[in-house]
XYZ file of C-alpha atoms in Angstrom:
700
model
C -40.806 -12.423 -3.207
C -37.418 -11.702 -4.782
C -34.419 -13.808 -3.839
C -32.583 -10.840 -2.360
C -35.391 -10.311 0.195
C -35.581 -13.892 1.461
C -33.573 -13.224 4.583
C -34.085 -16.603 6.149
C -31.386 -16.284 8.765
C -33.703 -17.437 11.557
C -31.644 -20.240 13.091
C -32.322 -21.775 16.445
C -29.747 -20.777 19.099
C -28.109 -23.487 21.153
C -25.626 -23.448 23.990
C -25.224 -21.163 26.978
C -22.665 -18.894 25.303
C -25.371 -17.414 23.049
C -27.376 -16.040 25.943
C -24.283 -14.753 27.742
C -23.124 -13.020 24.597
C -26.448 -11.291 24.037
C -26.161 -9.585 27.398
C -23.149 -7.619 26.227
C -23.372 -7.177 22.464
C -25.644 -7.534 19.457
C -24.683 -9.068 16.136
C -26.020 -8.126 12.742
C -28.150 -10.821 11.017
C -25.141 -12.170 9.104
C -23.006 -12.175 12.248
C -25.725 -13.983 14.191
C -26.152 -16.554 11.402
C -22.492 -17.582 11.646
C -22.277 -17.374 15.436
C -25.217 -19.686 16.028
C -25.301 -23.438 15.642
C -27.484 -24.526 12.729
C -30.217 -27.017 13.434
C -31.551 -29.740 11.206
C -34.789 -28.698 9.568
C -37.402 -31.383 9.281
C -37.739 -30.774 5.558
C -37.966 -34.356 4.327
C -41.378 -33.518 2.855
C -39.989 -30.541 0.911
C -39.070 -30.979 -2.729
C -35.381 -31.754 -3.238
C -34.188 -28.920 -5.473
C -30.821 -30.582 -6.185
C -27.299 -29.351 -5.457
C -27.033 -25.595 -6.029
C -30.667 -25.650 -7.162
C -29.882 -27.839 -10.205
C -32.903 -30.195 -10.258
C -31.075 -33.122 -11.869
C -28.552 -33.221 -9.022
C -30.960 -34.461 -6.368
C -29.144 -37.803 -6.708
C -25.772 -38.996 -8.090
C -27.349 -40.357 -11.280
C -28.391 -36.803 -12.125
C -24.802 -35.986 -13.135
C -25.167 -38.219 -16.173
C -28.453 -36.494 -17.080
C -26.870 -33.035 -16.728
C -23.823 -34.158 -18.711
C -25.847 -35.540 -21.601
C -27.990 -32.409 -21.743
C -24.856 -30.232 -21.851
C -23.349 -32.383 -24.606
C -26.565 -32.191 -26.632
C -26.539 -28.390 -26.351
C -22.856 -28.422 -27.300
C -23.519 -30.294 -30.547
C -26.307 -27.863 -31.414
C -24.129 -24.821 -30.739
C -21.186 -26.232 -32.704
C -23.439 -26.716 -35.734
C -24.885 -23.231 -35.279
C -21.433 -21.636 -34.972
C -19.984 -23.394 -37.995
C -22.951 -22.560 -40.214
C -23.237 -18.863 -39.274
C -21.415 -15.982 -40.997
C -18.558 -14.411 -38.977
C -19.577 -11.587 -36.625
C -20.224 -10.700 -33.005
C -22.703 -13.601 -32.862
C -19.784 -15.989 -33.436
C -18.226 -14.942 -30.117
C -21.615 -15.198 -28.400
C -22.004 -18.790 -29.647
C -18.515 -19.647 -28.391
C -19.313 -18.185 -24.984
C -22.556 -20.137 -24.822
C -20.543 -23.273 -25.631
C -18.064 -22.473 -22.874
C -20.811 -21.606 -20.402
C -22.833 -24.756 -21.018
C -19.840 -27.020 -20.459
C -18.366 -25.030 -17.561
C -21.639 -24.989 -15.634
C -21.495 -28.778 -15.469
C -17.710 -29.279 -15.297
C -17.024 -26.585 -12.677
C -19.802 -27.875 -10.432
C -18.502 -31.435 -10.843
C -14.931 -30.278 -10.100
C -16.125 -29.057 -6.730
C -18.402 -31.986 -5.896
C -15.725 -34.591 -6.652
C -13.512 -33.236 -3.851
C -16.016 -31.820 -1.347
C -19.182 -33.941 -1.246
C -19.309 -36.313 1.744
C -21.167 -38.993 -0.267
C -18.767 -41.221 -2.283
C -21.498 -41.906 -4.860
C -21.772 -38.176 -5.620
C -17.973 -37.868 -5.787
C -17.669 -40.785 -8.203
C -20.465 -39.485 -10.445
C -18.846 -36.031 -10.481
C -15.445 -37.531 -11.334
C -16.989 -39.370 -14.286
C -18.607 -36.133 -15.481
C -15.267 -34.306 -15.288
C -13.663 -36.949 -17.483
C -16.509 -36.900 -20.025
C -16.570 -33.115 -20.304
C -12.767 -32.985 -20.409
C -12.705 -35.380 -23.351
C -15.263 -33.278 -25.232
C -13.302 -30.066 -24.567
C -10.135 -31.675 -25.966
C -12.060 -32.621 -29.127
C -13.524 -29.113 -29.457
C -10.073 -27.558 -29.106
C -8.934 -29.576 -32.121
C -12.100 -29.116 -34.216
C -10.766 -27.489 -37.392
C -14.162 -26.386 -38.676
C -15.016 -24.739 -35.349
C -11.687 -22.923 -35.169
C -12.080 -21.777 -38.778
C -15.287 -19.935 -37.899
C -13.312 -17.939 -35.333
C -10.298 -17.487 -37.592
C -12.555 -16.122 -40.351
C -13.761 -13.522 -37.873
C -10.292 -12.499 -36.641
C -8.840 -12.398 -40.165
C -11.539 -10.042 -41.470
C -10.431 -6.419 -40.747
C -13.805 -5.008 -41.761
C -15.709 -7.127 -39.235
C -13.047 -6.672 -36.542
C -13.471 -2.899 -36.579
C -17.170 -3.377 -35.776
C -16.468 -5.415 -32.634
C -16.239 -3.746 -29.233
C -13.107 -4.237 -27.125
C -14.481 -7.036 -24.916
C -15.839 -9.071 -27.826
C -12.565 -8.835 -29.717
C -10.502 -9.795 -26.648
C -12.709 -12.808 -25.883
C -12.433 -13.922 -29.523
C -8.628 -13.702 -29.248
C -8.639 -15.688 -25.998
C -10.724 -18.451 -27.565
C -8.307 -18.496 -30.509
C -5.394 -18.811 -28.077
C -7.055 -21.922 -26.609
C -7.182 -23.421 -30.098
C -3.565 -22.546 -30.847
C -2.108 -24.070 -27.680
C -3.929 -27.269 -28.648
C -2.149 -27.259 -32.022
C -5.138 -26.424 -34.209
C -2.892 -24.627 -36.713
C -0.711 -27.695 -37.262
C -1.000 -30.250 -40.025
C -3.072 -33.289 -39.110
C -0.178 -35.552 -38.074
C 1.311 -32.949 -35.728
C -2.136 -32.017 -34.451
C -2.738 -35.632 -33.430
C 0.649 -35.592 -31.700
C -0.390 -32.472 -29.772
C -3.641 -34.137 -28.702
C -1.727 -37.233 -27.582
C 0.610 -35.037 -25.517
C -2.375 -33.315 -23.909
C -3.865 -36.678 -22.941
C -0.533 -37.941 -21.616
C -0.062 -34.765 -19.575
C -3.465 -35.220 -17.947
C -2.309 -38.614 -16.670
C 1.129 -37.356 -15.606
C -0.370 -34.354 -13.817
C -2.712 -36.627 -11.878
C 0.067 -39.103 -11.042
C 2.401 -36.375 -9.770
C -0.292 -34.561 -7.796
C -1.354 -37.767 -6.030
C 2.246 -38.858 -5.441
C 3.274 -35.506 -4.003
C 0.976 -36.062 -0.996
C 1.768 -39.723 -0.267
C 3.683 -40.228 3.008
C 7.096 -41.872 3.049
C 7.750 -44.697 5.482
C 10.725 -46.050 7.392
C 11.345 -48.936 9.746
C 10.551 -48.095 13.375
C 14.020 -49.278 14.363
C 15.630 -46.553 12.197
C 14.548 -43.666 14.408
C 14.712 -43.127 18.186
C 11.820 -44.727 20.021
C 10.836 -41.549 21.887
C 9.948 -39.930 18.534
C 7.586 -42.714 17.383
C 4.564 -41.072 18.995
C 4.789 -38.130 16.569
C 4.138 -40.306 13.504
C 1.496 -42.689 12.183
C 2.362 -46.378 12.527
C 1.982 -49.101 9.895
C 3.050 -52.482 11.239
C 6.817 -52.398 11.728
C 7.022 -49.100 9.833
C 6.419 -45.470 10.654
C 4.717 -43.164 8.160
C 5.976 -39.606 7.775
C 3.484 -37.419 5.936
C 4.795 -33.931 6.633
C 7.747 -31.804 7.687
C 6.770 -31.182 11.347
C 8.285 -27.756 10.741
C 6.886 -26.204 13.941
C 8.203 -28.844 16.324
C 10.632 -27.573 18.998
C 12.563 -30.854 18.762
C 15.522 -30.348 16.396
C 15.991 -34.067 15.807
C 12.293 -34.585 15.025
C 12.345 -31.778 12.449
C 15.505 -33.154 10.840
C 14.214 -36.730 10.638
C 10.873 -35.608 9.233
C 12.627 -33.423 6.633
C 15.063 -36.119 5.496
C 12.514 -38.923 5.284
C 9.491 -37.009 3.953
C 11.689 -35.524 1.204
C 13.569 -38.745 0.451
C 13.456 -39.276 -3.334
C 10.893 -41.616 -4.816
C 12.417 -42.883 -8.065
C 9.054 -43.499 -9.738
C 7.811 -39.998 -8.903
C 11.120 -38.479 -10.051
C 10.654 -40.189 -13.414
C 7.071 -38.905 -13.538
C 8.204 -35.302 -12.939
C 11.022 -35.530 -15.480
C 8.617 -36.932 -18.086
C 5.968 -34.330 -17.226
C 8.410 -31.462 -17.781
C 9.657 -33.005 -21.038
C 6.100 -33.389 -22.347
C 5.200 -29.806 -21.401
C 8.251 -28.505 -23.233
C 7.618 -30.724 -26.257
C 3.999 -29.572 -26.499
C 4.961 -25.894 -26.159
C 7.602 -26.233 -28.895
C 5.173 -28.133 -31.102
C 2.604 -25.330 -31.005
C 5.198 -22.601 -31.625
C 6.676 -21.428 -28.296
C 10.310 -21.320 -27.178
C 9.450 -23.121 -23.948
C 6.528 -24.047 -21.731
C 7.177 -20.924 -19.671
C 6.801 -18.727 -22.777
C 3.463 -20.361 -23.502
C 2.210 -20.145 -19.886
C 3.099 -16.465 -19.508
C 1.304 -15.208 -22.592
C -1.371 -12.735 -21.514
C -0.018 -12.276 -17.984
C 1.322 -9.086 -16.397
C 4.865 -10.446 -16.660
C 4.429 -11.613 -20.283
C 7.835 -13.374 -20.545
C 10.190 -15.647 -18.546
C 12.920 -13.002 -18.752
C 10.714 -10.446 -17.007
C 9.932 -12.966 -14.257
C 13.586 -13.856 -13.691
C 14.595 -10.174 -13.722
C 11.898 -9.513 -11.115
C 13.102 -12.395 -8.914
C 16.775 -11.423 -9.237
C 16.113 -7.765 -8.447
C 14.049 -8.765 -5.412
C 16.859 -11.064 -4.262
C 19.427 -8.274 -4.634
C 17.343 -5.757 -2.688
C 16.581 -8.250 0.085
C 20.101 -9.682 0.395
C 21.262 -7.678 3.434
C 17.984 -8.188 5.289
C 17.918 -11.890 4.419
C 21.457 -12.340 5.749
C 20.457 -10.590 9.001
C 17.378 -12.818 9.324
C 19.424 -15.992 8.926
C 22.002 -14.630 11.393
C 19.253 -14.027 13.973
C 17.914 -17.550 13.469
C 21.426 -18.984 13.777
C 22.017 -17.099 17.028
C 18.741 -18.389 18.409
C 19.640 -21.958 17.441
C 23.048 -21.580 19.138
C 21.280 -20.345 22.250
C 18.842 -23.267 22.325
C 21.085 -25.999 20.926
C 24.810 -25.102 21.222
C 26.005 -28.516 19.990
C 24.209 -28.333 16.622
C 24.180 -24.653 15.763
C 24.366 -24.678 11.949
C 21.106 -23.367 10.488
C 19.512 -25.943 8.201
C 16.442 -25.839 5.906
C 14.299 -27.649 8.503
C 15.091 -24.879 11.025
C 13.768 -21.848 9.139
C 10.015 -22.089 9.956
C 10.589 -23.003 13.596
C 13.200 -20.417 14.562
C 11.501 -17.590 12.688
C 8.425 -18.439 14.783
C 10.482 -18.464 17.994
C 11.883 -15.029 17.175
C 8.396 -13.645 16.502
C 7.081 -15.031 19.762
C 10.051 -13.737 21.753
C 9.859 -10.250 20.306
C 6.100 -9.685 20.218
C 4.534 -12.361 22.470
C 1.955 -13.352 19.854
C -0.141 -16.151 21.301
C -3.076 -17.043 18.982
C -5.284 -18.094 21.891
C -5.192 -14.499 23.203
C -6.696 -13.268 19.918
C -9.234 -15.986 19.142
C -11.961 -14.845 21.588
C -12.134 -11.567 19.639
C -12.374 -13.337 16.274
C -15.558 -15.373 16.501
C -16.668 -16.448 13.027
C -19.804 -14.318 13.316
C -17.755 -11.250 14.253
C -15.456 -11.759 11.258
C -18.393 -12.179 8.876
C -19.957 -9.047 10.318
C -16.653 -7.256 9.710
C -16.612 -8.368 6.087
C -20.222 -7.269 5.666
C -19.436 -3.817 7.111
C -16.351 -3.455 4.942
C -18.145 -4.362 1.706
C -21.065 -2.129 2.605
C -18.799 0.880 3.114
C -16.545 0.273 0.107
C -19.057 -0.979 -2.468
C -22.588 -0.576 -1.099
C -22.866 -4.367 -0.939
C -24.457 -6.475 1.813
C -24.077 -10.164 2.679
C -27.508 -11.597 3.495
C -27.979 -15.029 5.028
C -30.525 -17.276 3.316
C -31.695 -20.696 4.383
C -30.949 -23.180 1.574
C -33.740 -25.343 0.217
C -33.891 -29.095 0.718
C -31.091 -30.819 -1.211
C -29.411 -27.550 -2.199
C -26.306 -28.040 -0.051
C -24.109 -31.075 0.570
C -23.732 -30.660 4.343
C -26.008 -29.260 7.071
C -23.381 -26.745 8.203
C -23.011 -25.037 4.802
C -24.288 -21.442 4.904
C -25.701 -19.602 1.887
C -25.167 -15.876 1.363
C -26.961 -13.631 -1.100
C -24.745 -10.740 -2.188
C -26.958 -7.689 -2.642
C -26.028 -4.221 -3.946
C -27.905 -1.215 -2.598
C -29.062 -0.129 -6.073
C -28.208 -2.978 -8.464
C -29.963 -5.657 -6.410
C -28.900 -9.287 -6.226
C -25.352 -9.825 -7.551
C -24.884 -13.539 -6.882
C -24.534 -16.261 -4.249
C -21.704 -17.439 -2.011
C -21.959 -20.875 -0.388
C -19.799 -20.999 2.746
C -18.440 -24.493 3.409
C -16.366 -23.408 6.386
C -16.163 -26.310 8.834
C -13.891 -29.309 9.144
C -15.362 -32.528 7.750
C -13.928 -36.008 7.311
C -12.645 -36.557 3.743
C -12.833 -32.823 3.030
C -9.612 -31.251 1.650
C -7.721 -29.377 4.365
C -7.114 -26.307 2.282
C -8.695 -22.916 1.930
C -9.955 -22.289 -1.581
C -12.505 -20.602 -3.829
C -14.530 -22.516 -6.431
C -16.458 -20.947 -9.289
C -19.647 -22.968 -9.703
C -21.278 -20.701 -12.290
C -19.785 -17.675 -14.006
C -21.619 -14.445 -14.666
C -22.600 -13.485 -18.217
C -25.113 -11.364 -20.100
C -27.727 -13.607 -21.728
C -28.316 -12.167 -25.181
C -31.634 -13.943 -25.674
C -33.286 -12.631 -22.499
C -31.214 -9.540 -21.710
C -30.863 -10.802 -18.139
C -27.619 -11.351 -16.282
C -26.685 -14.891 -15.262
C -25.766 -14.524 -11.595
C -22.407 -15.920 -10.470
C -22.310 -18.692 -7.876
C -19.176 -19.571 -5.891
C -18.138 -21.725 -2.956
C -15.642 -20.693 -0.280
C -14.114 -23.716 1.398
C -12.252 -23.481 4.711
C -11.549 -26.052 7.426
C -12.525 -24.278 10.651
C -13.306 -25.919 13.992
C -16.984 -26.446 14.781
C -18.669 -24.349 17.472
C -18.967 -25.989 20.886
C -21.630 -25.929 23.585
C -19.700 -23.167 25.356
C -18.373 -21.056 22.479
C -18.918 -20.182 18.820
C -16.229 -20.980 16.281
C -13.183 -18.914 17.260
C -10.554 -18.079 14.635
C -6.832 -17.623 15.095
C -5.377 -14.491 13.453
C -4.164 -16.695 10.587
C -7.627 -18.173 10.064
C -9.174 -14.706 10.096
C -6.708 -13.486 7.486
C -7.377 -16.557 5.309
C -11.120 -15.896 5.539
C -10.591 -12.333 4.308
C -8.275 -13.631 1.548
C -10.801 -16.137 0.200
C -13.616 -13.592 0.449
C -11.500 -11.348 -1.792
C -11.746 -14.005 -4.505
C -15.495 -14.298 -3.925
C -16.081 -10.556 -4.269
C -13.992 -10.526 -7.456
C -16.518 -13.029 -8.809
C -19.518 -11.092 -7.477
C -18.535 -7.549 -8.496
C -17.433 -8.367 -12.018
C -20.167 -7.754 -14.554
C -18.553 -9.134 -17.686
C -20.645 -9.746 -20.754
C -18.895 -13.066 -21.385
C -18.622 -16.027 -19.032
C -15.229 -16.941 -20.488
C -13.655 -13.957 -18.684
C -15.869 -13.718 -15.605
C -14.454 -12.865 -12.169
C -11.290 -14.796 -11.362
C -10.967 -16.119 -14.946
C -8.105 -13.769 -15.628
C -4.305 -13.817 -15.727
C -2.895 -15.841 -12.817
C -0.528 -13.070 -11.705
C -3.533 -10.730 -11.429
C -6.075 -13.177 -9.970
C -4.456 -13.116 -6.516
C -4.450 -9.305 -6.252
C -8.023 -8.900 -4.869
C -7.520 -11.680 -2.324
C -4.133 -10.444 -1.104
C -5.431 -6.882 -0.911
C -8.053 -8.163 1.529
C -5.212 -9.266 3.827
C -4.164 -5.627 4.158
C -7.691 -4.713 5.247
C -7.636 -7.615 7.722
C -4.529 -6.161 9.370
C -5.653 -2.531 9.627
C -6.956 -1.524 13.051
C -9.531 0.870 11.571
C -11.145 -2.137 9.886
C -10.515 -4.692 12.635
C -11.880 -2.395 15.359
C -15.287 -2.486 13.667
C -15.796 -6.177 14.370
C -13.168 -7.711 16.701
C -15.091 -8.022 19.969
C -14.728 -10.586 22.728
C -17.547 -13.095 22.271
C -18.287 -13.128 26.031
C -17.576 -9.600 27.270
C -18.067 -7.513 24.140
C -14.702 -5.830 24.773
C -12.928 -4.547 21.631
C -9.547 -5.956 20.645
C -6.892 -3.484 21.897
C -5.090 -1.527 19.188
C -1.696 -2.487 20.635
C -2.471 -6.195 20.066
C -3.313 -5.565 16.408
C -0.142 -3.494 15.976
C 2.036 -6.201 17.560
C 0.438 -8.843 15.367
C 1.205 -6.824 12.223
C 4.786 -6.139 13.247
C 5.401 -9.766 14.182
C 4.825 -10.781 10.564
C 7.815 -8.681 9.521
C 10.215 -10.629 11.758
C 12.323 -12.764 9.401
C 10.104 -11.462 6.596
C 13.025 -11.114 4.195
C 14.051 -14.758 4.667
C 10.425 -15.879 4.274
C 10.097 -13.862 1.061
C 13.412 -15.219 -0.207
C 12.133 -18.753 0.244
C 9.192 -17.883 -2.032
C 11.634 -16.380 -4.539
C 13.550 -19.672 -4.560
C 10.375 -21.651 -5.263
C 9.400 -19.253 -8.065
C 12.867 -19.373 -9.650
C 12.920 -23.173 -9.506
C 9.516 -23.253 -11.211
C 10.819 -21.000 -13.997
C 13.963 -23.070 -14.554
C 11.963 -26.303 -14.678
C 9.727 -24.823 -17.376
C 12.412 -22.980 -19.328
C 14.639 -24.371 -22.043
C 15.802 -27.929 -21.192
C 19.283 -28.079 -19.659
C 19.851 -31.855 -19.781
C 20.252 -31.959 -16.001
C 18.138 -33.696 -13.385
C 15.464 -31.833 -11.470
C 17.502 -32.392 -8.290
C 20.645 -30.845 -9.795
C 18.634 -27.824 -10.879
C 17.130 -27.576 -7.397
C 20.629 -27.563 -5.824
C 21.694 -24.673 -8.075
C 18.557 -22.619 -7.501
C 18.683 -23.206 -3.742
C 22.274 -21.952 -3.651
C 21.539 -18.951 -5.880
C 18.192 -17.839 -4.476
C 17.891 -19.138 -0.911
C 21.085 -19.431 1.094
C 20.520 -22.443 3.310
C 22.363 -25.570 2.139
C 20.851 -28.381 0.096
C 20.419 -31.593 2.088
C 21.841 -34.649 0.261
C 19.404 -37.441 -0.663
C 16.362 -35.173 -0.585
C 14.091 -34.096 -3.417
C 11.903 -31.233 -2.210
C 10.597 -30.783 -5.763
C 8.556 -33.990 -5.405
C 6.420 -32.197 -2.768
C 6.056 -29.071 -4.920
C 2.432 -29.771 -5.895
C 2.030 -26.212 -7.234
C 3.962 -27.388 -10.311
C 0.648 -28.784 -11.548
C -1.794 -25.908 -11.162
C 0.807 -23.125 -11.232
C 3.394 -24.466 -13.694
C 5.694 -21.527 -14.696
C 3.394 -19.217 -12.692
C 4.395 -19.662 -9.063
C 5.898 -16.152 -9.152
C 2.284 -14.920 -9.348
C 1.953 -14.868 -5.561
C 4.851 -12.423 -5.248
C 3.817 -10.218 -8.151
C 0.186 -10.103 -7.025
C 1.335 -9.164 -3.517
C 3.441 -6.366 -4.972
C 0.430 -4.974 -6.876
C -1.831 -5.333 -3.825
C 0.748 -3.511 -1.706
C 0.914 -0.616 -4.159
C -2.885 -0.384 -4.386
C -3.179 -0.447 -0.591
C -0.557 2.219 0.053
C -1.650 4.567 -2.708
C -5.415 4.133 -2.513
C -6.526 2.779 0.875
C -3.842 3.407 3.501
C -5.068 6.924 4.236
C -8.694 5.806 4.555
C -9.450 2.071 4.196
C -13.224 2.702 4.228
C -13.350 5.390 1.527
C -16.376 4.756 -0.723
C -15.022 6.750 -3.675
C -11.853 4.671 -3.670
C -13.868 1.474 -3.293
C -15.920 2.402 -6.363
C -12.754 3.176 -8.285
C -11.305 -0.182 -7.285
C -14.424 -1.960 -8.521
C -14.554 0.083 -11.743
C -10.856 -0.245 -12.637
C -9.915 -3.707 -11.323
C -12.808 -5.926 -10.259
C -15.437 -5.256 -12.916
C -13.485 -6.576 -15.896
C -12.562 -10.127 -14.892
C -10.212 -11.217 -17.663
C -11.783 -8.971 -20.323
C -9.023 -6.383 -20.010
C -5.231 -6.639 -20.083
C -4.130 -7.065 -16.445
C -1.469 -4.346 -16.520
C -4.017 -1.899 -17.945
C -6.266 -2.577 -14.944
C -3.378 -1.915 -12.555
C -2.488 1.230 -14.486
C -6.096 2.433 -14.285
C -6.156 1.970 -10.518
C -2.766 3.517 -9.785
C -3.130 6.098 -12.576
C 0.386 5.307 -13.727
C 2.146 2.305 -15.244
C 4.310 0.603 -12.603
C 7.683 -0.934 -13.398
C 9.184 -4.178 -12.107
C 11.354 -2.052 -9.832
C 8.193 -0.475 -8.399
C 6.881 -3.971 -7.650
C 10.113 -4.969 -5.923
C 10.234 -1.751 -3.881
C 6.644 -2.344 -2.736
C 7.525 -5.814 -1.423
C 10.669 -4.589 0.314
C 8.937 -1.599 1.916
C 6.308 -3.921 3.417
C 9.084 -5.277 5.651
C 9.957 -1.875 7.140
C 9.131 -1.671 10.867
C 6.415 0.653 12.099
C 7.994 2.557 14.985
C 4.581 3.632 16.306
C 4.127 0.008 17.400
C 7.184 0.156 19.604
C 5.968 3.446 21.106
C 2.599 1.823 21.824
C 4.297 -1.109 23.553
C 6.487 1.157 25.662
C 3.473 3.225 26.725
C 1.476 0.157 27.692
């Protein structure tokens, strides 16, 4: 029986809510699978197939076996590549090299943060280090790079290559160049040493950015102690407490959590110096110039022009937002009425609640996890002809009993890939929503078959109870749609090469499919198909969806401006060195791009963990949102369930992964080439109020 037909979604119902629900409504198989508690199968006698069906990974020691096998294949492929004449086969060998290493490294990257067993995490961490070391050596292997250079420098052979093969060859060459392969041996060794040093600095900064600060209990009022963790005579402050209604609590948390750590400041300064030195060494003006090659923006100047233009067009609205927050603070706290950075999240929330009465608990009964998954299934079916089918994983295939496995099946193409849904809170599991590629899709030349992509979606949702299934807040529902956008990007791409599969594309394009899904999640025509009360079966009223959407626009300019500030700071840190401290640069950027005053003796940049994974690319969130907004308004606003438009979206934007220039994909979808001003106008127009909402409220 084919994998796509093994619909093993027969899970044993538990709890009284299941029976009550079935009196009023019926879920599809995928909805039922996520709205029913899983039960432990007595499968101890079944063969352990290993994590993700990789036989070696039935135990932690299997990581070493898988690693050594991958390294053996790597040596064979390197020899084969270097001894073969230049041609299309050269690129195929490189992709096989990349695929063999990524299949082990990507899986280990996930396991080291998500597996509940420390032995598995440690084994995965060791594998990541081993594979990482080999990749660094490959990126500085002169003979290997020469085989690719011989291909790219031969015009006669180049003309015989198709577009995708040539682009992938150029991307592999770019990886060599940023490692300094073109440098003389002494400088090449210096580049390798900088790479190694940066790995350590990145790790040190990332770990340090999450460590709480502590202060003596006697330094803060006793009535606030209960809000913080205690450590002997000290209190630990591990966050900003931005949503607290207590002004003093927010201020204390802000000042102490952001108090500068001299060691971490030195780490950040050294990290930025090393990034700049490496970029200059391999031929770029700055680290930002190197990071932005191949993106939609292409250059730091374009990014800064985009951010400045957005700031200019938002300035009046931003000023009004801050004025509204200031007035609210005066109303609630007349003695301390100056608006400060620790006030922004809280008072913007107060204004939203006052104006639209958005209480998450009123929405959650309509957003059971099963209902949301059913909504996603319906949406994908109507747009792409794709269904999500629940399968029961084999023994040893998943790392926790509550992980669900979905087969993604197209109505004519068949099985497209697998999504493992690790949705529930678990001790030692990262509290962040994210998408992991476990295996990329690629066309296997030897067999002619397609290697199916495998991904994990990781959320941190509450577990179902005896009386209710897992109920999502509107924010959780939107995050689920966002992450599923990444997953479908991975599933619907059918790239020939693994190196450019799915989300392996320019960073400022990679967020477009996920952010576009947020627009679907906020459209009543989509929401009405699945948002039903888990007990009564009643549909979520349209007026509640409209109010929710409009509430997000309250103080939207100020919220966007805060993101602009972060993006501008990121660019300045990675631009040409200015011989000024990171704190001095932060003060300037905060004054120029935000508006609320800098607080002395704070160093917000030390909590800016995105500097590691998104160095010089934090603007990507804003630019991707601009593209998603344009695609939504031009292509889906009139009819969000239009199959022809869904097929066009897949054909023009999702199918290519990173095998096509990102701006060309956007141009193909919009059927015109947008400008930076178009992007800015799209973001600004998203903040315009919808007056139909106010009419709906007045009528109700």
